[in-house]
mmCIF file with all atom_site columns, C-alpha atoms in Angstrom:
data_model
loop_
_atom_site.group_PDB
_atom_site.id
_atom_site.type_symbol
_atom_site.label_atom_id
_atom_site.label_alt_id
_atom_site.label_comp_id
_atom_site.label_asym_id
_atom_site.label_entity_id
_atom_site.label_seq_id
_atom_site.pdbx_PDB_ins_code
_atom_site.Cartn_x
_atom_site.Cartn_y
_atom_site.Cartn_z
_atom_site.occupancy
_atom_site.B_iso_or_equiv
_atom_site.pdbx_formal_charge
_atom_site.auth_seq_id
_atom_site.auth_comp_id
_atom_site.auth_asym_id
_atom_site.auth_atom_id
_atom_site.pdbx_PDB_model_num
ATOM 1  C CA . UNK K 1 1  ? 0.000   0.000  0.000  1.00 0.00 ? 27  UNK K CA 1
ATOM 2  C CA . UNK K 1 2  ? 1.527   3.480  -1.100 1.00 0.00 ? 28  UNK K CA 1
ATOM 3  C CA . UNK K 1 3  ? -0.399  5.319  1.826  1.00 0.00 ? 29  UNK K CA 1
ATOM 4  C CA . UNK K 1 4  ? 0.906   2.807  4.472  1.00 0.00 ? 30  UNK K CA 1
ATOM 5  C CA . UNK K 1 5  ? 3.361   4.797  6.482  1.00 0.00 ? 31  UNK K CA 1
ATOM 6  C CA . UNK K 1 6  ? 7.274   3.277  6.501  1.00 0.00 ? 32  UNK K CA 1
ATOM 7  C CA . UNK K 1 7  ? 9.615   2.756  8.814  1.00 0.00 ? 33  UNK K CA 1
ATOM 8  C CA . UNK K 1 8  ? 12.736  5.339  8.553  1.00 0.00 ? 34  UNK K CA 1
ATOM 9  C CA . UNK K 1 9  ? 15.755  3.463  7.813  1.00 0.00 ? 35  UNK K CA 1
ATOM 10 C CA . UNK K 1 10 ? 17.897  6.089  9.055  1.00 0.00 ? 36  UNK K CA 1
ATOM 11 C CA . UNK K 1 11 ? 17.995  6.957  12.999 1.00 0.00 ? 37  UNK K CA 1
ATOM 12 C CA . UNK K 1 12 ? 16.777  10.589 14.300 1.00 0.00 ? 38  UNK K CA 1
ATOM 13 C CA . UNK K 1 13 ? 20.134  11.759 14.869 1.00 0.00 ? 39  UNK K CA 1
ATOM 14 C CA . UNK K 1 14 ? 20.407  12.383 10.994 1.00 0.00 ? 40  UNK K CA 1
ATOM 15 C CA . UNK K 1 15 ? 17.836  15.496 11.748 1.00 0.00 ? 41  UNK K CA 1
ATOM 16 C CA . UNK K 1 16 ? 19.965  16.607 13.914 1.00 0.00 ? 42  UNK K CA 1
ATOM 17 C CA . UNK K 1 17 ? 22.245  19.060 11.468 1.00 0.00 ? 43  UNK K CA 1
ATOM 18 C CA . UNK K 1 18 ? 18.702  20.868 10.157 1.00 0.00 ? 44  UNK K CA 1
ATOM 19 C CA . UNK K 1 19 ? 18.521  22.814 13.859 1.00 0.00 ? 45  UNK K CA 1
ATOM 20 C CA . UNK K 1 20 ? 21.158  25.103 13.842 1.00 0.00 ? 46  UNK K CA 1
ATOM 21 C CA . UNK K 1 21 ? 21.747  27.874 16.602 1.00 0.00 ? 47  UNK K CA 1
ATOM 22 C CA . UNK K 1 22 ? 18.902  30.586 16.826 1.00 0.00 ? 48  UNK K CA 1
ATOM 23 C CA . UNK K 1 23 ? 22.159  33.383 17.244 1.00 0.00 ? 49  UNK K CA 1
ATOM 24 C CA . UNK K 1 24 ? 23.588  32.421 14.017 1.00 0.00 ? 50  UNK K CA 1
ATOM 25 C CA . UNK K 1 25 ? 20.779  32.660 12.096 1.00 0.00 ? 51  UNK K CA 1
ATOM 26 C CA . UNK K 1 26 ? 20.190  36.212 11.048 1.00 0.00 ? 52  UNK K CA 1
ATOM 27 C CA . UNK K 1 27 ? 16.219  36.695 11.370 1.00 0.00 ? 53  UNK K CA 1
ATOM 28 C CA . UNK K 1 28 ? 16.310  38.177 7.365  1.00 0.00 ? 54  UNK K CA 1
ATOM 29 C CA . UNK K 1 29 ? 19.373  37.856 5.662  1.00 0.00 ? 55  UNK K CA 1
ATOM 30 C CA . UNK K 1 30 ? 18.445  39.865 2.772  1.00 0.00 ? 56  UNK K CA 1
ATOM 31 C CA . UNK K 1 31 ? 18.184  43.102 5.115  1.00 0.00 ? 57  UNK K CA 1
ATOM 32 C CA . UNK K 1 32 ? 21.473  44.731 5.966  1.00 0.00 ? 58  UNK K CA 1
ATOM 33 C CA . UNK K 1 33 ? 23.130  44.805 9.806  1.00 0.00 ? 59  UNK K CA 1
ATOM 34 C CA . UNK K 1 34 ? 22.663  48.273 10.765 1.00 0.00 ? 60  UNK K CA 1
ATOM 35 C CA . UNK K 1 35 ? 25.116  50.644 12.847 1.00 0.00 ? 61  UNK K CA 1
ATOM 36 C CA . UNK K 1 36 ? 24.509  51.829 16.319 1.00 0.00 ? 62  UNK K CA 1
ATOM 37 C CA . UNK K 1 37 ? 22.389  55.382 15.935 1.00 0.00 ? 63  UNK K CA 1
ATOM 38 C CA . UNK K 1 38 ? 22.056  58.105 18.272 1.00 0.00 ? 64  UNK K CA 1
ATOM 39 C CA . UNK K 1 39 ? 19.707  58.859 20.207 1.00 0.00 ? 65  UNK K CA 1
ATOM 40 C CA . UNK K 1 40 ? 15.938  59.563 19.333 1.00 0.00 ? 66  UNK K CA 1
ATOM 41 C CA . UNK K 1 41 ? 14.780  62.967 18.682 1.00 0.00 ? 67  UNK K CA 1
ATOM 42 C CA . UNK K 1 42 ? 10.628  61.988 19.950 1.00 0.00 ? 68  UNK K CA 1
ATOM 43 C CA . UNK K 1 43 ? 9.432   61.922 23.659 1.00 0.00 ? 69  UNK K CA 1
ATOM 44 C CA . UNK K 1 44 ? 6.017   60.492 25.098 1.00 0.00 ? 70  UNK K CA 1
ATOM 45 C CA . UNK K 1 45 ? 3.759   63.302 26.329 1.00 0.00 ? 71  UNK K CA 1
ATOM 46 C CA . UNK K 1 46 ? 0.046   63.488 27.409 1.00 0.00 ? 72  UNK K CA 1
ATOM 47 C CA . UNK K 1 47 ? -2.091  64.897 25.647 1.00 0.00 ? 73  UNK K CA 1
ATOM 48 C CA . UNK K 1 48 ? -4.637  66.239 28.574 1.00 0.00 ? 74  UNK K CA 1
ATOM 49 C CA . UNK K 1 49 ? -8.613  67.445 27.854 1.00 0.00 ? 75  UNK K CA 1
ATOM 50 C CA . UNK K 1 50 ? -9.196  70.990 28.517 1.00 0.00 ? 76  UNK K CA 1
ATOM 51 C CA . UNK K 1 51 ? -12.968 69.926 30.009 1.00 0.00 ? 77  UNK K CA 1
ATOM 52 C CA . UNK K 1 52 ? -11.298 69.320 32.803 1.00 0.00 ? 78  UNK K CA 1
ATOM 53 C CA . UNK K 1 53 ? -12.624 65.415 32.843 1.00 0.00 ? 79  UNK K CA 1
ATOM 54 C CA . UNK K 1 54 ? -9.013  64.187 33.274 1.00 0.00 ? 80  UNK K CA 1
ATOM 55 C CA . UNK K 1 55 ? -9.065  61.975 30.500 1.00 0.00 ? 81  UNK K CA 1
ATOM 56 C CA . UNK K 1 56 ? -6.066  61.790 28.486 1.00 0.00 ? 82  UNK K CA 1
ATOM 57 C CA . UNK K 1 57 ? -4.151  60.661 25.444 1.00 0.00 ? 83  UNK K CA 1
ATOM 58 C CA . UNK K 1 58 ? -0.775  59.835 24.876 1.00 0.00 ? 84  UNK K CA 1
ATOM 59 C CA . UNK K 1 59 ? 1.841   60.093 21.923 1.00 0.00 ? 85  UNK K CA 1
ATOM 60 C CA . UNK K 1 60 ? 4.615   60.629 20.875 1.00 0.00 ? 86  UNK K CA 1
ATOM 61 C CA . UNK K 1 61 ? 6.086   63.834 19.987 1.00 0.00 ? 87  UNK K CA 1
ATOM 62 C CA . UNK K 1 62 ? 9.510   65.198 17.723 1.00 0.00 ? 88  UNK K CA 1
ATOM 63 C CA . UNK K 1 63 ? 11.187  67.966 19.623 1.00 0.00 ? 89  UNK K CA 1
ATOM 64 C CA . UNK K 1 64 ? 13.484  69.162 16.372 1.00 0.00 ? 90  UNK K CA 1
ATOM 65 C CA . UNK K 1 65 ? 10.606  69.365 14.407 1.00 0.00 ? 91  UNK K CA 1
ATOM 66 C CA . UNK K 1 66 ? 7.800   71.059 17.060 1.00 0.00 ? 92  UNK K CA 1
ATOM 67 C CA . UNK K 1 67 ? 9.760   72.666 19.780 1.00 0.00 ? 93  UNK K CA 1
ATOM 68 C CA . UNK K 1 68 ? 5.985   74.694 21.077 1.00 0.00 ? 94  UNK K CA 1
ATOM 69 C CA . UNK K 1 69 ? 3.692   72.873 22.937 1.00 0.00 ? 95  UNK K CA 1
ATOM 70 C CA . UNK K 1 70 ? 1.011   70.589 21.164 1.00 0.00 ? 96  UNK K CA 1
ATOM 71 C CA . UNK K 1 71 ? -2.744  71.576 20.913 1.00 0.00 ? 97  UNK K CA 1
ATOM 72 C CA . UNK K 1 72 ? -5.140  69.124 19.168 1.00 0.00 ? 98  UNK K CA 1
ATOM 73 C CA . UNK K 1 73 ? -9.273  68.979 19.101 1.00 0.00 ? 99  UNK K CA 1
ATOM 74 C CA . UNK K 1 74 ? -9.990  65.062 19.767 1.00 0.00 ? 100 UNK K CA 1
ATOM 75 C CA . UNK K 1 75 ? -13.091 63.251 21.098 1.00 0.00 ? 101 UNK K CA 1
ATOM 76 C CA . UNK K 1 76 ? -13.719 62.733 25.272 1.00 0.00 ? 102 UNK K CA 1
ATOM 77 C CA . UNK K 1 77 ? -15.116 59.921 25.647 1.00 0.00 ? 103 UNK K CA 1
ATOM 78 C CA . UNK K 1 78 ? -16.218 61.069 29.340 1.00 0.00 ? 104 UNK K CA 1
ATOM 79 C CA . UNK K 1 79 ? -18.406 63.895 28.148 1.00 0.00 ? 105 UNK K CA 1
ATOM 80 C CA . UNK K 1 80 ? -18.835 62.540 24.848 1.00 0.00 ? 106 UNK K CA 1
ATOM 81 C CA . UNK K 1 81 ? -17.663 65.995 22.985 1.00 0.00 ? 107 UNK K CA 1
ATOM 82 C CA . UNK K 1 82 ? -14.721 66.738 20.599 1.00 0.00 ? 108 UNK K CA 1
ATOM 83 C CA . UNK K 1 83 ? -12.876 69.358 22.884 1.00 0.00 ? 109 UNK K CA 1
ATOM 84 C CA . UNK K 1 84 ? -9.150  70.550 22.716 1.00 0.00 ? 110 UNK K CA 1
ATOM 85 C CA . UNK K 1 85 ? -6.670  68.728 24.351 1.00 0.00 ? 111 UNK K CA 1
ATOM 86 C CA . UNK K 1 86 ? -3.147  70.511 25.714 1.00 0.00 ? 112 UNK K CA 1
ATOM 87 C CA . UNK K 1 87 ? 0.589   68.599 25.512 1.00 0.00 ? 113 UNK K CA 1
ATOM 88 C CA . UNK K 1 88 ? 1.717   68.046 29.311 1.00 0.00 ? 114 UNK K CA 1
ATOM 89 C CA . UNK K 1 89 ? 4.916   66.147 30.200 1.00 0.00 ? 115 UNK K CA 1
ATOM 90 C CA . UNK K 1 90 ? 4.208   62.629 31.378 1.00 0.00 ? 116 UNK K CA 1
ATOM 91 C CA . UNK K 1 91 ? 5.375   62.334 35.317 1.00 0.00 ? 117 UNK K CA 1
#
């Protein structure tokens, strides 16, 4: 019977060169190795309602690129109103 399952000739230690290392492996060769970079120009910061529900949002913000603060209209959920909400540092 072709469908009949066989008995391996060969023992399981002939498997055993397919599992290499997981360091030695690179995850995707194809992509280059990159450098060390410096350090990242964004930090986190709250973005606080100005209906003074205390709900907040938080993101992420680039200081090079928008050194004043950061004032967006976005939806409270608490009072169910889009209402501007102010950049505070997170503490």
């Amino acid at each position: 019977d072709p469908m009949a399952p066989r008995a391996s000739s060969k023992p399981l230690s002939h498997f055993a060169p397919i599992f290499y290392h997981f360091s030695l492996i690179p995850m995707n060769p194809t992509l280059p190795l990159h450098m060390a970079r410096g350090k990242g120009k964004t930090i986190p910061i709250k973005l606080l309602s100005s209906a003074g529900t205390g709900f907040f949002y938080t993101t992420r913000k680039n200081v090079v690129r928008t050194p004043d603060k950061i004032a967006l209209v976005k939806y409270d959920p608490v009072i169910r109103r889009r209402v501007l909400f102010n950049e505070h540092k997170i503490k």
